[in-house]
Coordinates of C-alpha atoms in Angstrom, one line a residue:
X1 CA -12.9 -19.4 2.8
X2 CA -16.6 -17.7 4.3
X3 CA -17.3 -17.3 0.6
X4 CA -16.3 -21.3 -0.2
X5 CA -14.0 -19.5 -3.2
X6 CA -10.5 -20.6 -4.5
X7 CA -8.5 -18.2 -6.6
X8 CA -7.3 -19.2 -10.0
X9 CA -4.0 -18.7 -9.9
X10 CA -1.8 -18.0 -6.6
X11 CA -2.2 -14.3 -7.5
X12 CA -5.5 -13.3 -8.4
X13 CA -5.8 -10.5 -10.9
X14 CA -7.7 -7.1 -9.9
X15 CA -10.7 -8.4 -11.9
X16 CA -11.0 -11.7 -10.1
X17 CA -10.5 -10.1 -7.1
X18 CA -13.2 -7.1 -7.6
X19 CA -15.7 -10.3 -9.2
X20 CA -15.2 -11.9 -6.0
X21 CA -16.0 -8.7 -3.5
X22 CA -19.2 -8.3 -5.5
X23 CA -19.7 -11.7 -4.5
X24 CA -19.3 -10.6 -1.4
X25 CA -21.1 -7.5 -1.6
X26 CA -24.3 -9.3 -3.4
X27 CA -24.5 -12.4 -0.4
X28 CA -24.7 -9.8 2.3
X29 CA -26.9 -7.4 0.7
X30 CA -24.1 -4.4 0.8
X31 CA -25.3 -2.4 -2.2
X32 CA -28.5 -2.0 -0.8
X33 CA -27.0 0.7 1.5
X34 CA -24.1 2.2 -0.7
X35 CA -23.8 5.6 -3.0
X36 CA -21.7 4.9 -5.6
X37 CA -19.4 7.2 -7.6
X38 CA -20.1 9.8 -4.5
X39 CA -18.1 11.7 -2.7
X40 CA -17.8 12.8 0.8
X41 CA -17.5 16.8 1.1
X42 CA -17.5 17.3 4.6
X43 CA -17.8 15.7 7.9
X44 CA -19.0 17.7 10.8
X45 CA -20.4 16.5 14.2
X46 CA -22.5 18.2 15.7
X47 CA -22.6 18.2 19.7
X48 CA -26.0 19.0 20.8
X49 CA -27.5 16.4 18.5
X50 CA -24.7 13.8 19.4
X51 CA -24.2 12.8 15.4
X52 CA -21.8 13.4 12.8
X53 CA -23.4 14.9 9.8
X54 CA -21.9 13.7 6.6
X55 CA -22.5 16.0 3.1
X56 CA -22.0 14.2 -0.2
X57 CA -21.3 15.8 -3.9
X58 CA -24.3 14.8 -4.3
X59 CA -26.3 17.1 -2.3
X60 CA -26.8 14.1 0.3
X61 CA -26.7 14.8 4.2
X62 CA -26.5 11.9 6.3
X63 CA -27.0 11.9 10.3
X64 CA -25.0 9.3 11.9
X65 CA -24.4 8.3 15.4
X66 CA -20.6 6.7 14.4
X67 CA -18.4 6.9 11.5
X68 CA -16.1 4.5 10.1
X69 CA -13.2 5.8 8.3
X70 CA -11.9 3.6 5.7
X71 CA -10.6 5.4 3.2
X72 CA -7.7 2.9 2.4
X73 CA -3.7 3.8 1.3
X74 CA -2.2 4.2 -1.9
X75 CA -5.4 5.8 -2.7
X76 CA -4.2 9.0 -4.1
X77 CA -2.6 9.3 -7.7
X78 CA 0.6 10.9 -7.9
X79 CA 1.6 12.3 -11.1
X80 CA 5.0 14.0 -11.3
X81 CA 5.7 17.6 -11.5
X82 CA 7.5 17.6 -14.8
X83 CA 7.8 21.3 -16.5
X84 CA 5.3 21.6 -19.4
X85 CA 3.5 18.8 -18.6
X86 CA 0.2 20.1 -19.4
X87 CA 1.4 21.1 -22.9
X88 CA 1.5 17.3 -24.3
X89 CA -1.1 17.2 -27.4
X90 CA -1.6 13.9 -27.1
X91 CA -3.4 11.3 -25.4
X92 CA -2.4 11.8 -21.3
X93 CA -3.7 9.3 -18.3
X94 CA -1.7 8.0 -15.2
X95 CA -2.0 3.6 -14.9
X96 CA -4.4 4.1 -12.0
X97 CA -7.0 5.3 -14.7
X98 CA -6.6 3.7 -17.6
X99 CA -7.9 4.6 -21.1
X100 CA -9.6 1.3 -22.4
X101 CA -11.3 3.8 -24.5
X102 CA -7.7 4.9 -26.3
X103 CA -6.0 1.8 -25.9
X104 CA -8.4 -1.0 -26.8
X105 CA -8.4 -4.2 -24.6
X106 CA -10.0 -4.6 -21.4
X107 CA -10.1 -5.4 -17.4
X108 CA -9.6 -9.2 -19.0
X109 CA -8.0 -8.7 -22.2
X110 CA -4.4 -7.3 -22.1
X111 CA -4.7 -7.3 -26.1
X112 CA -4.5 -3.2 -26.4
X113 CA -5.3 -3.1 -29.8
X114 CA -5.7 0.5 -30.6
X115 CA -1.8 1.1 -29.8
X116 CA -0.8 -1.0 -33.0
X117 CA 0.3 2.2 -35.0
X118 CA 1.2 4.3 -31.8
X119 CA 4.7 5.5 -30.1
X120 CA 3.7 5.3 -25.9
X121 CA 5.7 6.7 -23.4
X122 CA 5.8 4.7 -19.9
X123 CA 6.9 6.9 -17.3
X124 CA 8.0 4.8 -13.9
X125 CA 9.4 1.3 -13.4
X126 CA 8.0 1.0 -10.0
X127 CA 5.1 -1.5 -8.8
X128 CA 3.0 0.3 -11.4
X129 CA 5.2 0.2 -14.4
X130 CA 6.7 -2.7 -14.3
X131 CA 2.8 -4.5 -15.0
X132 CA 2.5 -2.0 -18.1
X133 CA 5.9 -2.7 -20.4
X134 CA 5.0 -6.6 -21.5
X135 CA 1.5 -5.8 -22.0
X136 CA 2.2 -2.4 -24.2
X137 CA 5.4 -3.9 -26.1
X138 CA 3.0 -6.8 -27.5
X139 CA 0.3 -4.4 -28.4
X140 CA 2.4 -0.9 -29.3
X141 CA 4.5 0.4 -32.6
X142 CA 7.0 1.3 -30.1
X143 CA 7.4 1.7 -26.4
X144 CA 9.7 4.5 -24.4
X145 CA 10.1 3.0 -20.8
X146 CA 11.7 6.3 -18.8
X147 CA 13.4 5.0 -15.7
X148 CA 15.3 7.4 -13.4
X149 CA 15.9 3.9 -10.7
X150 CA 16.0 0.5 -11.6
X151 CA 13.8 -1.5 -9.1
X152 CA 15.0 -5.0 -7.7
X153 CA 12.6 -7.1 -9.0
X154 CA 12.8 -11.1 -8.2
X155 CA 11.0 -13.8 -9.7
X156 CA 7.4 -14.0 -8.8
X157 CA 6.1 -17.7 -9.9
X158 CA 2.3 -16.8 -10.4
X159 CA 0.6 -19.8 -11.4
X160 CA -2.9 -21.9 -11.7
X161 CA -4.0 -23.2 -8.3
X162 CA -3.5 -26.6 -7.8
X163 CA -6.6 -29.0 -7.7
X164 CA -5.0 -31.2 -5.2
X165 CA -3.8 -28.2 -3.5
X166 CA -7.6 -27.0 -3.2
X167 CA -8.8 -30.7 -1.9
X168 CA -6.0 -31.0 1.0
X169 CA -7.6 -27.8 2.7
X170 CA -9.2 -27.6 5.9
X171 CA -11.6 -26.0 7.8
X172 CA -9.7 -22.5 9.1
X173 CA -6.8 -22.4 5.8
X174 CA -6.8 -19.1 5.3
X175 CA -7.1 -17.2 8.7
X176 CA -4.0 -20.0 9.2
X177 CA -2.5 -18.3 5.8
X178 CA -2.7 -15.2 6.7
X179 CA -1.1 -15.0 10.1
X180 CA 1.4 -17.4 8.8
X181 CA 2.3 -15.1 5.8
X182 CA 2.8 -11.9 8.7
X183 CA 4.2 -14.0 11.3
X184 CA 7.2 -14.9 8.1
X185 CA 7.7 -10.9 7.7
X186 CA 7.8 -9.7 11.0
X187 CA 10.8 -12.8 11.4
X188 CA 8.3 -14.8 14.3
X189 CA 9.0 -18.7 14.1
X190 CA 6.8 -21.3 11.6
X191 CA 7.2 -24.7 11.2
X192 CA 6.5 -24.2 7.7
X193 CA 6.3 -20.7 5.4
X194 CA 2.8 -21.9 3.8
X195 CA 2.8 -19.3 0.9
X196 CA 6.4 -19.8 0.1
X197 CA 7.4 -17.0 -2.2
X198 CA 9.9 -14.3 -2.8
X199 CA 8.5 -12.4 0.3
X200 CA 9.7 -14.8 2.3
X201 CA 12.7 -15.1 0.7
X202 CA 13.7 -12.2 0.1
X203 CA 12.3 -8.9 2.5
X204 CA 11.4 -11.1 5.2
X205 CA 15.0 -12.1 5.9
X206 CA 16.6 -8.8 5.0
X207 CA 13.9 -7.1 7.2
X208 CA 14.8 -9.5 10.1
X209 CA 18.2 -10.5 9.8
X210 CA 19.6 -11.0 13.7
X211 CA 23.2 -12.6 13.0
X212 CA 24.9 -15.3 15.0
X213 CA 24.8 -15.7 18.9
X214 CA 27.8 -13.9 20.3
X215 CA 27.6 -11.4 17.5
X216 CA 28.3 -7.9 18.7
X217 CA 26.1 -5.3 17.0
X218 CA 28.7 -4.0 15.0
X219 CA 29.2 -7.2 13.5
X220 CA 26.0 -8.1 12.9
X221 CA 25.3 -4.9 11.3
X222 CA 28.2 -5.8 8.7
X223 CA 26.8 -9.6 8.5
X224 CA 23.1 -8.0 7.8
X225 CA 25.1 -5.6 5.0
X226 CA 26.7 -8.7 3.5
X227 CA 23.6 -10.5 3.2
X228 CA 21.9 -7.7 1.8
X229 CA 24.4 -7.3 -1.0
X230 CA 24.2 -10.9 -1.9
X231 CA 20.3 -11.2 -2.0
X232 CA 21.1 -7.6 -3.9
X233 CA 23.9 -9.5 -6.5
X234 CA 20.9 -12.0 -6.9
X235 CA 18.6 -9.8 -8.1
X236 CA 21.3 -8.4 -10.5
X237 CA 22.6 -11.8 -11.9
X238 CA 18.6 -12.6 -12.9
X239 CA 19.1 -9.2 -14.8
X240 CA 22.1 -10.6 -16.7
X241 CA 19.9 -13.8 -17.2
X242 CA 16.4 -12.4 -18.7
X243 CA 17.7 -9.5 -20.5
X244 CA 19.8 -10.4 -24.0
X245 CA 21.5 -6.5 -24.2
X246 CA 24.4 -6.2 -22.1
X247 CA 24.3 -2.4 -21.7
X248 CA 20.5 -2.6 -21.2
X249 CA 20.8 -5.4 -18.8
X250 CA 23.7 -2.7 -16.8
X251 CA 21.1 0.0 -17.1
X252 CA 17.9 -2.3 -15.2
X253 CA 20.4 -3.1 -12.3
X254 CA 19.1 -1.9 -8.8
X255 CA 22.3 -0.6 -7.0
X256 CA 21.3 0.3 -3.4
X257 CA 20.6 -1.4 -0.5
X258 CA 17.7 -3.9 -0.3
X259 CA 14.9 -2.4 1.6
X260 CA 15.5 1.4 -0.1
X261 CA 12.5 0.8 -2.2
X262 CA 10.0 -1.4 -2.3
X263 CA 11.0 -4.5 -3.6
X264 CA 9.1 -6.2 -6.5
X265 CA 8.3 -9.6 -7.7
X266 CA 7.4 -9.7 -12.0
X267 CA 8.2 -12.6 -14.6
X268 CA 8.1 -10.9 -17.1
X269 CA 9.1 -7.0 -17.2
X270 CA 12.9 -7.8 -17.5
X271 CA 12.2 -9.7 -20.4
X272 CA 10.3 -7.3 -22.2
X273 CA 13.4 -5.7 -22.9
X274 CA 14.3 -8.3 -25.6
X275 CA 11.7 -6.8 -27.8
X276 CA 12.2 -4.9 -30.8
X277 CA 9.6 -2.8 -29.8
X278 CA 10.6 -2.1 -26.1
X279 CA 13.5 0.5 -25.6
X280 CA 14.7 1.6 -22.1
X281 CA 15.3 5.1 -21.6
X282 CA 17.6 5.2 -18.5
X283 CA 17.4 8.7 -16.8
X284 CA 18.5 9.3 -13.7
X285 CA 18.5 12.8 -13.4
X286 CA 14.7 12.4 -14.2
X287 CA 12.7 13.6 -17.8
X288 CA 14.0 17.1 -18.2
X289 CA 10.6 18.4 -19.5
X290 CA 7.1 17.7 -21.8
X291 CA 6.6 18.9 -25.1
X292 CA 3.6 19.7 -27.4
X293 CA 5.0 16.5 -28.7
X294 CA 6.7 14.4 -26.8
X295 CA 9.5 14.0 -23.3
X296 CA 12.5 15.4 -23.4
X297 CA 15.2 13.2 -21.5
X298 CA 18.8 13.4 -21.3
X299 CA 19.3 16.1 -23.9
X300 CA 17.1 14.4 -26.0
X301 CA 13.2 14.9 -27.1
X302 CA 10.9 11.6 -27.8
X303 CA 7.9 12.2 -29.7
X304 CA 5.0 9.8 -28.9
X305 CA 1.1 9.5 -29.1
X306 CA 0.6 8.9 -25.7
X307 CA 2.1 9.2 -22.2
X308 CA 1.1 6.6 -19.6
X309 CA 2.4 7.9 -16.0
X310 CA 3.1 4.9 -13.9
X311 CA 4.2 6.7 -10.9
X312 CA 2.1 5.1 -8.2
X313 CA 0.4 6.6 -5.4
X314 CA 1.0 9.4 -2.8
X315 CA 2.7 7.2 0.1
X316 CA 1.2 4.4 3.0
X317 CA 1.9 7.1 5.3
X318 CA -0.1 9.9 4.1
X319 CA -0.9 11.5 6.5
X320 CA -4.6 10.7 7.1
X321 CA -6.2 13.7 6.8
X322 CA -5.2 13.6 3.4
X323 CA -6.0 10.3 2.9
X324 CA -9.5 10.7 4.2
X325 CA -9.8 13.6 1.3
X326 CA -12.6 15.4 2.8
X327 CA -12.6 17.9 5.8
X328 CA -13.2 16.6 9.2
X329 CA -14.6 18.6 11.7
X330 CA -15.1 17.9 15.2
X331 CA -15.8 19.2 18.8
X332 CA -15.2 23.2 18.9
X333 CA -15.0 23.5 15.2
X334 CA -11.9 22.2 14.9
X335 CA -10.8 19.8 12.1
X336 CA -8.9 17.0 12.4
X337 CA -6.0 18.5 9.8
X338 CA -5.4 20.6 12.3
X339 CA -5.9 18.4 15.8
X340 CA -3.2 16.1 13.9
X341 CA -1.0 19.3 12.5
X342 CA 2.1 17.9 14.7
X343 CA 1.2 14.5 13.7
X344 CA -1.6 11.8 14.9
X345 CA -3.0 11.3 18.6
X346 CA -4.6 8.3 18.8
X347 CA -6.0 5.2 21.1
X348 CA -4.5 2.4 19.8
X349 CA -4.6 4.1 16.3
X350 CA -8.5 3.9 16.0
X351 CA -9.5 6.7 17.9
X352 CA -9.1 10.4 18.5
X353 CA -9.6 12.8 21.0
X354 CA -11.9 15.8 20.0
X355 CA -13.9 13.6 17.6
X356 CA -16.5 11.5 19.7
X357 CA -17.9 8.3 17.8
X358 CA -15.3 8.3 15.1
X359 CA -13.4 5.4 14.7
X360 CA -10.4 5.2 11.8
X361 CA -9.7 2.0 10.3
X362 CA -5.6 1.2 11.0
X363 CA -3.2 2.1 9.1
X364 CA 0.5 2.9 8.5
X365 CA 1.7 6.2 10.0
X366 CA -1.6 6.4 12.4
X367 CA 0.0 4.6 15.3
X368 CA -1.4 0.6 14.6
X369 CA 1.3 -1.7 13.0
X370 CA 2.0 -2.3 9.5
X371 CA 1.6 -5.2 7.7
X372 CA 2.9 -6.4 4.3
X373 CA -0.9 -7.7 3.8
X374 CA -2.9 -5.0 4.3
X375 CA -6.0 -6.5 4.1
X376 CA -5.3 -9.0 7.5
X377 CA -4.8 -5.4 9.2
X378 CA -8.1 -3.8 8.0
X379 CA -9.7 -7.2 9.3
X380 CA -8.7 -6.7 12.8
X381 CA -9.4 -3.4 12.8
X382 CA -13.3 -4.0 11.7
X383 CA -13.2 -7.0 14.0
X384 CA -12.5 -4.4 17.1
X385 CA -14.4 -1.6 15.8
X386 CA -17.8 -3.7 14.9
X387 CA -17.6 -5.3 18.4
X388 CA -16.9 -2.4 20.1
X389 CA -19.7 -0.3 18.4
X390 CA -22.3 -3.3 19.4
X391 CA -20.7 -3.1 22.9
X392 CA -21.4 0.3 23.4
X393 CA -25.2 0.6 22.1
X394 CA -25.2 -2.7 24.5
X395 CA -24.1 -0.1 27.7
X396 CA -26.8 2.5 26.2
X397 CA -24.2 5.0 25.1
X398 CA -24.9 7.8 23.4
X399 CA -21.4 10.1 22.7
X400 CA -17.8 8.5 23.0
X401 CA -14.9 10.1 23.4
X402 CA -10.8 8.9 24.3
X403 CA -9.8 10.8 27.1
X404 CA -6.6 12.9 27.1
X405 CA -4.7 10.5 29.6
X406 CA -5.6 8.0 27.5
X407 CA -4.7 9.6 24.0
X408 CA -1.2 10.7 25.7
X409 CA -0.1 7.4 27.0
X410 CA -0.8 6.0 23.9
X411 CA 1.1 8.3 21.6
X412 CA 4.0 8.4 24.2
X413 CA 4.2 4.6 23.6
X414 CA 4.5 4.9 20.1
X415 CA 6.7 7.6 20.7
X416 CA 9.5 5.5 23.4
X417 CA 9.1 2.5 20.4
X418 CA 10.2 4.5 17.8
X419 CA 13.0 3.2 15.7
X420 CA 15.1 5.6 14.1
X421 CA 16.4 4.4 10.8
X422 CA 16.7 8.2 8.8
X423 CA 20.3 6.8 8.6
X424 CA 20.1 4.0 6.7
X425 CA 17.2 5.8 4.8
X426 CA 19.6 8.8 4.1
X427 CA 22.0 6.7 2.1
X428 CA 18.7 5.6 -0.1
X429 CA 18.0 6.4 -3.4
X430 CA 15.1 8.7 -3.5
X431 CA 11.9 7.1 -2.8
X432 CA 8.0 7.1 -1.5
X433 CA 10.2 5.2 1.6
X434 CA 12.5 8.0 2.5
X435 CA 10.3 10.8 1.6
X436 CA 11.8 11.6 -1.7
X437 CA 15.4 11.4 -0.1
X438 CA 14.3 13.4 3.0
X439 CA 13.7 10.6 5.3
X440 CA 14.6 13.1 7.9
X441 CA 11.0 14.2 7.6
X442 CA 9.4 10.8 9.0
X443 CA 7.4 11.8 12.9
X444 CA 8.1 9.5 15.8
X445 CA 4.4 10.2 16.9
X446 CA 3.4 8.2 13.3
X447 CA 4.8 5.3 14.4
X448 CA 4.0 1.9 15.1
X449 CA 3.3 -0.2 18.3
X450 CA 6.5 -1.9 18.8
X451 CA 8.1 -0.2 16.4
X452 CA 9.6 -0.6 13.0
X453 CA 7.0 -2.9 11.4
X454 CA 4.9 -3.5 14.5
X455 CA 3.7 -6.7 15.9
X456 CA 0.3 -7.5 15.1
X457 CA -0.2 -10.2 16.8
X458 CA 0.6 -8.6 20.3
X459 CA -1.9 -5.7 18.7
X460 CA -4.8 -8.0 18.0
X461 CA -4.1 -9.5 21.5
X462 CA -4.5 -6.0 23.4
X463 CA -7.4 -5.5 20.9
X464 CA -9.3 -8.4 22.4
X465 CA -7.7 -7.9 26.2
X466 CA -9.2 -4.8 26.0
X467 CA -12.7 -5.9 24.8
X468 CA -12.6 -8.4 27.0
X469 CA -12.1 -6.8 30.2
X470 CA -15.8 -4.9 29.0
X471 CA -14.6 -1.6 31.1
X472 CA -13.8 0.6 27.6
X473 CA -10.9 1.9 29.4
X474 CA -9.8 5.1 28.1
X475 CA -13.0 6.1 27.0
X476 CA -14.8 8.8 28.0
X477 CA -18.7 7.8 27.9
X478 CA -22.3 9.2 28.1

């Protein structure tokens, strides 16, 4: 809304969307101040001079008196450990990095021209692969789609935006939007669920599903496992429906509970599957090895051209050390890998003890909340830390630091809030969600305030209470 800009379609493309934050970037002047296609090597403060000095690839060192941490999630790669997978001849790249330059096509052309007399290998059918298989059956000889799980993937209705639509906004539409969009996932109360999709639908009543007043928990934990496997046969009968092979169709049908993976939304990955150039390659057990020449998979070796690995990103709740990919180092030398060894210690997940004048954006697993839209968390977050940062140069501040009372009360909240569902996890397929089946492996003290999801609207409220009161309680300042 700020940048008076209305997306094409209901879900904007990755091109629109980058086009529109160099909008962004060009009306505010942002590039004046940015190194691109640089890297951040270390981070180091350094007490006496009361800055953090950051060291860049590129031979850079920059004094600062506060850094911002916002290094994002799902920003690592994950490629699989497959045996021999560095003997494959051929052309090799995960989704995340794709070759134009091998496949032909484009950022804004999905016409992959250069695949018309290869074999590719799609490895995953998660959020990344299931984008790839439409686009690679029209433009490939042939297409290997290796699937050890079968996602649950519900209809997703992109569309053109609606010129009348676009004329009957008002001032404020899309802050409304977006806390109307959370508010429907956490399970809070609307008059009306203004973006109306298979979210809503789907995860947002599975996530919050409360029963019937007078319901004991027993039975509404069989009533919530009911639903589940109904909104579960839904997904399933819409296999049956887009896919014309029976045994194909069988092979594509999720079979666990809802929430075990993250659900998906696509319109036209199950029918994909009708093409002669398509085949699915259903392997539970996983692909049994790479070849000079191809993936070996149940017993049986598929030569290709080209493997595409569509297997996603290291999970939301990376830790953040790892995340930030780059060693921090604060007071004493010591870095925050090791400060957060046992897991995070935080101030309302935005600050840490033992590194004065940091602030970390909030994120899953770093004691904030989580939100299904990510981006209206990162906006509160820069909301609190930009105001605080202008508060304290305000109060003539020089170093900043949460104090350990403060630190401990905090992480002890997270920690009482903690809900424990390494059961329900445990009966999962393995998944980025239950740590690879080991969901026993999740840390109370990366948990959320509130728990489970989080509320983040009672967050943003004790965001603002606390900038309010102007005292920057828990705060230890020179």
């Amino acid at each position: 809304e700020e940048m008076g800009t209305i997306p094409t379609l209901k879900y904007a493309s990755g091109e629109e969307i980058r086009i529109h934050l160099d909008a962004i970037a060009d009306r505010y002047h942002l590039g004046d101040g940015a190194l691109f296609h640089t890297g951040v090597e270390t981070s180091v403060w350094d007490e006496e001079a009361a800055r953090w000095i950051v060291r860049t690839d590129h031979g850079d060192e920059i004094r600062a008196k506060y850094v911002v941490m916002c290094v994002g999630i799902l920003n690592l790669p994950k490629v699989p450990a497959i045996p021999g997978i560095d003997r494959f001849a051929g052309t090799t790249f995960h989704s995340a990095r794709w070759d134009y330059a091998y496949t032909g096509g484009s950022a804004t052309d999905p016409n992959l021209t250069n695949l018309a007399d290869k074999v590719v290998a799609l490895v995953g059918t998660g959020g990344s692969g299931i984008q790839c298989v439409a686009p690679l059956g029209r433009s490939a000889k042939h297409v290997y789609v290796f699937q050890r799980t079968p996602s649950a993937i519900a209809w997703r209705g992109n569309q053109p935006t609606d010129p009348e639509w676009v004329e009957s906004l008002r001032p404020g539409w899309q802050q409304e939007r977006t806390d109307n969009f959370s508010a429907v996932m956490i399970g809070k109360p609307v008059d009306t669920d203004l973006v109306a999709d298979a979210w809503g639908q789907y995860a947002a009543k599975v996530s919050n599903f409360r029963g019937e007043p007078g319901m004991s928990p027993a039975e509404v934990a069989l009533a919530a496992e009911q639903f589940d496997y109904q909104v579960m046969e839904e997904h399933r009968v819409r296999v049956d429906e887009m896919v014309d092979d029976p045994v194909v169709a069988e092979a594509l049908k999720p079979y666990y509970r809802y929430l075990c993976k993250r659900p998906l939304f696509h319109d036209e990955y199950l029918s994909a599957f009708n093409m002669d150039t398509v085949t699915l390659v259903d392997c539970p057990a996983g692909i049994e090895a790479v070849t000079e020449t191809g993936l070996v998979a149940n017993g049986q070796t598929y030569e290709v051209d080209c493997v595409v690995y569509a297997t996603g990103f290291e999970a939301e709740v990376t830790p953040f050390p790892r995340r930030a990919a780059h060693e921090i180092v604060g007071c004493d030398g010591v870095s925050i890998e090791t400060a957060w060894k046992d897991g995070p210690w935080t101030l309302h997940g935005i600050m840490t003890r033992g590194f004065p004048n940091l602030f970390l954006i909030p994120a899953p697993g770093q004691q904030a909340v989580i939100t299904h839209n990510i981006t209206h968390l990162y906006t509160e977050g820069a909301v609190h830390i930009a105001q605080t940062i202008a508060a304290l140069d305000r109060s003539g501040a020089t170093r900043v630091e949460v104090s350990e009372a403060a630190q401990a009360a905090w992480t002890q909240l997270i920690v009482d809030a903690w809900k424990d569902n390494e059961a329900f996890m445990a009966a999962c397929t393995p998944s980025r969600l239950n740590f690879e089946g080991h969901p026993e492996a999740a840390n109370p003290k990366a948990g959320t305030f509130g728990g489970g999801y989080g509320d983040i609207f009672a967050y943003r409220d004790l965001l603002a209470a606390w900038r309010a009161a102007g005292t920057f309680d828990g705060l230890e300042i020179r």
